[in-house]
Coordinates of C-alpha atoms in Angstrom, one line a residue:
X681 CA 18.1 -9.2 -11.6
X682 CA 17.6 -5.9 -9.7
X683 CA 18.0 -6.1 -6.0
X684 CA 17.1 -4.0 -3.0
X685 CA 17.3 -4.1 0.7
X686 CA 14.4 -4.2 3.2
X687 CA 14.6 -4.0 7.0
X688 CA 12.6 -4.7 10.1
X689 CA 11.2 -7.9 11.6
X690 CA 7.7 -7.8 10.0
X691 CA 9.0 -6.7 6.6
X692 CA 11.5 -9.5 6.4
X693 CA 9.3 -12.2 7.9
X694 CA 6.4 -11.5 5.6
X695 CA 8.7 -11.4 2.6
X696 CA 9.9 -14.9 3.6
X697 CA 6.3 -16.1 4.1
X698 CA 5.0 -14.7 0.8
X699 CA 7.6 -16.5 -1.2
X700 CA 9.4 -13.4 -2.5
X701 CA 12.9 -14.1 -3.7
X702 CA 15.4 -13.4 -0.9
X703 CA 19.1 -13.7 -1.5
X704 CA 20.5 -13.2 2.0
X705 CA 19.5 -12.0 5.5
X706 CA 21.8 -10.1 7.9
X707 CA 21.1 -10.0 11.6
X708 CA 22.9 -7.6 13.9
X709 CA 25.2 -9.2 16.6
X710 CA 23.3 -7.5 19.4
X711 CA 19.8 -8.1 18.1
X712 CA 17.2 -9.5 20.5
X713 CA 16.8 -13.2 20.2
X714 CA 13.0 -13.2 20.6
X715 CA 12.9 -10.8 17.6
X716 CA 15.3 -12.8 15.4
X717 CA 14.4 -16.5 16.2
X718 CA 11.2 -16.6 14.1
X719 CA 13.1 -15.1 11.1
X720 CA 16.0 -17.6 11.5
X721 CA 13.5 -20.5 11.6
X722 CA 11.6 -19.2 8.6
X723 CA 14.8 -18.6 6.6
X724 CA 16.0 -22.1 7.4
X725 CA 12.7 -23.6 6.0
X726 CA 13.2 -21.6 2.7
X727 CA 17.0 -22.3 2.5
X728 CA 17.9 -18.6 2.8
X729 CA 21.4 -17.8 4.1
X730 CA 21.4 -15.9 7.4
X731 CA 24.6 -14.0 8.4
X732 CA 25.4 -12.3 11.7
X733 CA 27.0 -8.9 11.1
X734 CA 28.0 -5.7 12.9
X735 CA 25.0 -3.2 13.3
X736 CA 27.0 -0.6 11.3
X737 CA 26.9 -2.9 8.2
X738 CA 23.1 -3.2 8.5
X739 CA 22.9 0.6 8.8
X740 CA 24.9 0.9 5.6
X741 CA 22.8 -1.7 3.7
X742 CA 19.4 -0.3 4.6
X743 CA 20.3 3.4 5.0
X744 CA 17.6 5.5 6.6
X745 CA 15.4 2.5 7.5
X746 CA 14.7 1.5 11.2
X747 CA 15.7 -2.1 10.6
X748 CA 15.5 -3.4 14.2
X749 CA 18.7 -5.4 13.6
X750 CA 17.3 -7.4 10.6
X751 CA 18.1 -6.6 6.9
X752 CA 17.3 -8.7 3.8
X753 CA 18.6 -8.5 0.3
X754 CA 15.6 -9.2 -1.9
X755 CA 14.7 -9.2 -5.6
X756 CA 13.2 -5.9 -6.6
X757 CA 9.5 -5.6 -6.1
X758 CA 7.5 -6.6 -9.2
X759 CA 4.7 -4.2 -9.9
X760 CA 1.3 -5.6 -11.0
X761 CA -0.8 -4.7 -14.0
X762 CA -4.2 -3.1 -13.5
X763 CA -5.8 -6.2 -15.1
X764 CA -4.2 -8.3 -12.3
X765 CA -6.1 -6.2 -9.7
X766 CA -9.4 -6.8 -11.4
X767 CA -8.7 -10.5 -11.9
X768 CA -7.9 -10.7 -8.2
X769 CA -11.4 -9.4 -7.4
X770 CA -13.0 -11.8 -9.9
X771 CA -11.1 -14.8 -8.4
X772 CA -12.6 -13.9 -5.1
X773 CA -16.1 -13.5 -6.6
X774 CA -16.2 -9.9 -5.3
X775 CA -16.9 -6.5 -6.6
X776 CA -13.6 -4.7 -7.4
X777 CA -12.3 -2.6 -4.5
X778 CA -9.3 -0.5 -5.5
X779 CA -7.4 2.5 -4.3
X780 CA -5.9 5.1 -6.6
X781 CA -3.2 7.3 -5.1
X782 CA -2.7 10.6 -6.8
X783 CA 0.9 11.7 -6.2
X784 CA 1.4 10.5 -2.6
X785 CA 5.0 11.5 -1.8
X786 CA 5.6 10.4 1.7
X787 CA 6.7 6.7 2.0
X788 CA 5.3 6.5 5.5
X789 CA 1.9 7.4 4.2
X790 CA 2.1 4.9 1.4
X791 CA 3.2 2.2 3.8
X792 CA 0.3 3.0 6.2
X793 CA -2.2 2.9 3.4
X794 CA -0.9 -0.5 2.2
X795 CA -1.2 -1.8 5.7
X796 CA -4.9 -0.8 5.9
X797 CA -5.5 -1.9 2.4
X798 CA -4.4 -5.4 3.4
X799 CA -6.6 -5.4 6.5
X800 CA -9.7 -4.2 4.5
X801 CA -9.3 -6.6 1.6
X802 CA -8.5 -4.1 -1.1
X803 CA -7.8 -5.9 -4.3
X804 CA -5.0 -3.6 -5.3
X805 CA -3.5 -0.1 -5.3
X806 CA -2.7 2.1 -8.4
X807 CA 0.0 4.7 -8.3
X808 CA 1.5 7.0 -10.9
X809 CA 5.1 6.6 -12.2
X810 CA 5.9 10.3 -11.9
X811 CA 5.8 12.7 -8.9
X812 CA 4.9 9.9 -6.4
X813 CA 6.8 7.6 -4.1
X814 CA 7.4 4.1 -5.3
X815 CA 7.8 0.9 -3.3
X816 CA 10.9 1.5 -1.2
X817 CA 12.3 -0.1 1.9
X818 CA 10.7 2.6 4.1
X819 CA 7.3 1.8 2.5
X820 CA 7.9 -1.9 3.2
X821 CA 8.8 -1.2 6.9
X822 CA 5.9 1.1 7.5
X823 CA 3.5 -1.4 5.9
X824 CA 4.6 -4.0 8.5
X825 CA 4.9 -6.5 5.6
X826 CA 1.6 -5.8 3.9
X827 CA 3.5 -4.8 0.8
X828 CA 4.0 -8.5 0.2
X829 CA 0.3 -9.1 -0.1
X830 CA -1.3 -6.0 -1.7
X831 CA -0.6 -5.8 -5.5
X832 CA 0.5 -2.4 -6.6
X833 CA 0.2 -1.2 -10.2
X834 CA 2.3 1.7 -11.4
X835 CA 0.8 3.5 -14.4
X836 CA 2.1 6.2 -16.8
X837 CA -1.2 8.0 -17.1
X838 CA -3.6 8.0 -14.1
X839 CA -6.4 9.8 -15.9
X840 CA -6.3 7.3 -18.8
X841 CA -6.3 4.4 -16.3
X842 CA -9.4 5.9 -14.6
X843 CA -11.2 6.0 -17.9
X844 CA -10.4 2.4 -18.6
X845 CA -11.7 1.4 -15.2
X846 CA -14.9 3.2 -15.8
X847 CA -15.3 1.4 -19.1
X848 CA -15.1 -1.9 -17.1
X849 CA -17.8 -0.9 -14.7
X850 CA -15.8 0.5 -11.8
X851 CA -17.1 3.7 -10.2
X852 CA -14.5 6.3 -9.2
X853 CA -15.0 8.1 -5.9
X854 CA -12.7 10.9 -5.0
X855 CA -11.9 11.9 -1.4
X856 CA -12.1 15.7 -1.5
X857 CA -12.3 18.2 1.4
X858 CA -14.5 20.6 -0.7
X859 CA -17.0 17.9 -1.8
X860 CA -20.7 18.3 -0.9
X861 CA -21.7 14.6 -0.7
X862 CA -21.1 13.1 2.8
X863 CA -19.4 9.7 2.8
X864 CA -21.8 8.2 5.3
X865 CA -24.8 9.0 3.1
X866 CA -23.4 7.7 -0.2
X867 CA -23.7 4.1 -1.5
X868 CA -20.3 2.6 -1.8
X869 CA -21.4 -1.0 -2.1
X870 CA -20.5 -1.2 -5.8
X871 CA -17.4 -1.9 -7.9
X872 CA -15.3 1.0 -6.7
X873 CA -12.0 2.7 -6.8
X874 CA -11.3 5.4 -4.2
X875 CA -9.0 8.2 -5.1
X876 CA -6.8 9.7 -2.4
X877 CA -4.9 12.9 -3.3
X878 CA -1.5 14.4 -2.6
X879 CA -0.7 15.2 1.1
X880 CA -0.6 19.0 0.4
X881 CA -2.6 19.6 -2.8
X882 CA -5.2 16.9 -2.6
X883 CA -6.6 15.4 -5.9
X884 CA -5.3 17.1 -9.0
X885 CA -7.8 18.9 -11.2
X886 CA -7.7 16.5 -14.2
X887 CA -8.2 13.5 -11.9
X888 CA -10.9 15.3 -9.9
X889 CA -12.9 15.9 -13.1
X890 CA -12.8 12.2 -14.0
X891 CA -14.3 11.1 -10.7
X892 CA -17.9 9.9 -10.8
X893 CA -18.5 11.5 -7.5
X894 CA -16.6 13.4 -4.8
X895 CA -17.0 12.6 -1.1
X896 CA -16.1 14.5 2.0
X897 CA -15.6 13.4 5.6
X898 CA -17.4 15.4 8.2
X899 CA -15.1 17.9 10.1
X900 CA -15.9 19.4 13.4
X901 CA -12.6 20.8 14.6
X902 CA -10.4 23.7 13.7
X903 CA -8.2 21.7 11.2
X904 CA -10.1 21.0 7.9
X905 CA -8.1 18.1 6.6
X906 CA -6.8 14.7 7.6
X907 CA -3.5 13.0 7.0
X908 CA -3.7 11.1 3.6
X909 CA -3.3 7.7 5.2
X910 CA -5.9 8.4 7.9
X911 CA -8.4 9.6 5.4
X912 CA -7.7 6.6 3.2
X913 CA -8.3 4.3 6.2
X914 CA -11.7 5.9 7.0
X915 CA -12.8 5.5 3.4
X916 CA -11.6 1.9 3.1
X917 CA -13.4 0.9 6.3
X918 CA -16.6 2.7 5.2
X919 CA -16.6 0.5 2.1
X920 CA -16.1 -2.6 4.3
X921 CA -18.9 -1.5 6.6
X922 CA -21.4 -1.0 3.8
X923 CA -20.5 -4.3 2.2
X924 CA -20.9 -6.2 5.4
X925 CA -24.3 -4.4 6.1
X926 CA -25.5 -5.4 2.6
X927 CA -24.7 -9.1 3.4
X928 CA -27.2 -8.8 6.3

């Protein structure tokens, strides 16, 4: 079985709580007790081995991750299928609410998007296999554990996946700085997948052409674009707002 390392209090705690397979947890000798005690207690409940180690060992295991003195060796993340995301919506008796990320490259952006996706009840996120960041330890840490609760499907052909979603009654809305339709005057209370583009290039031409409609956020300052994770958050919460308003 493939294995990977995740770090940080929230990432490790939520991995334990979600039932993800954890082989071992390391805690730095100098780690703060109030930070590590909940993890030790949770690990004991699940029968996971906890070992105290030198901080340098943790730095080595989770290289480049701000691990806060807590690192876990876990089974590699299992990606979902697109069908799983739609079934999740059906199980909740809800209209599908999905995110499609077109070549997001920054793991911090992906982690932040997953965190908001969990908060807003998104049924799942779709990412491409090529030219995009996957689910790494940095993504897990930035998501504050949300990675354990938001299914992510990784697909070979994003354009093809969009066509399949449309055939199943899902509307595709692209977040595009050059769009004419304002987000706050467009009905988003429908089965929807929101497309968020690459940090620098935005949505690729092929993907943009497949969107049912393109939406823009109003801009009043000198900078004409938002960080990808911030833009995604605004779009997700506008869907939530409209759905809540429709419930009366």
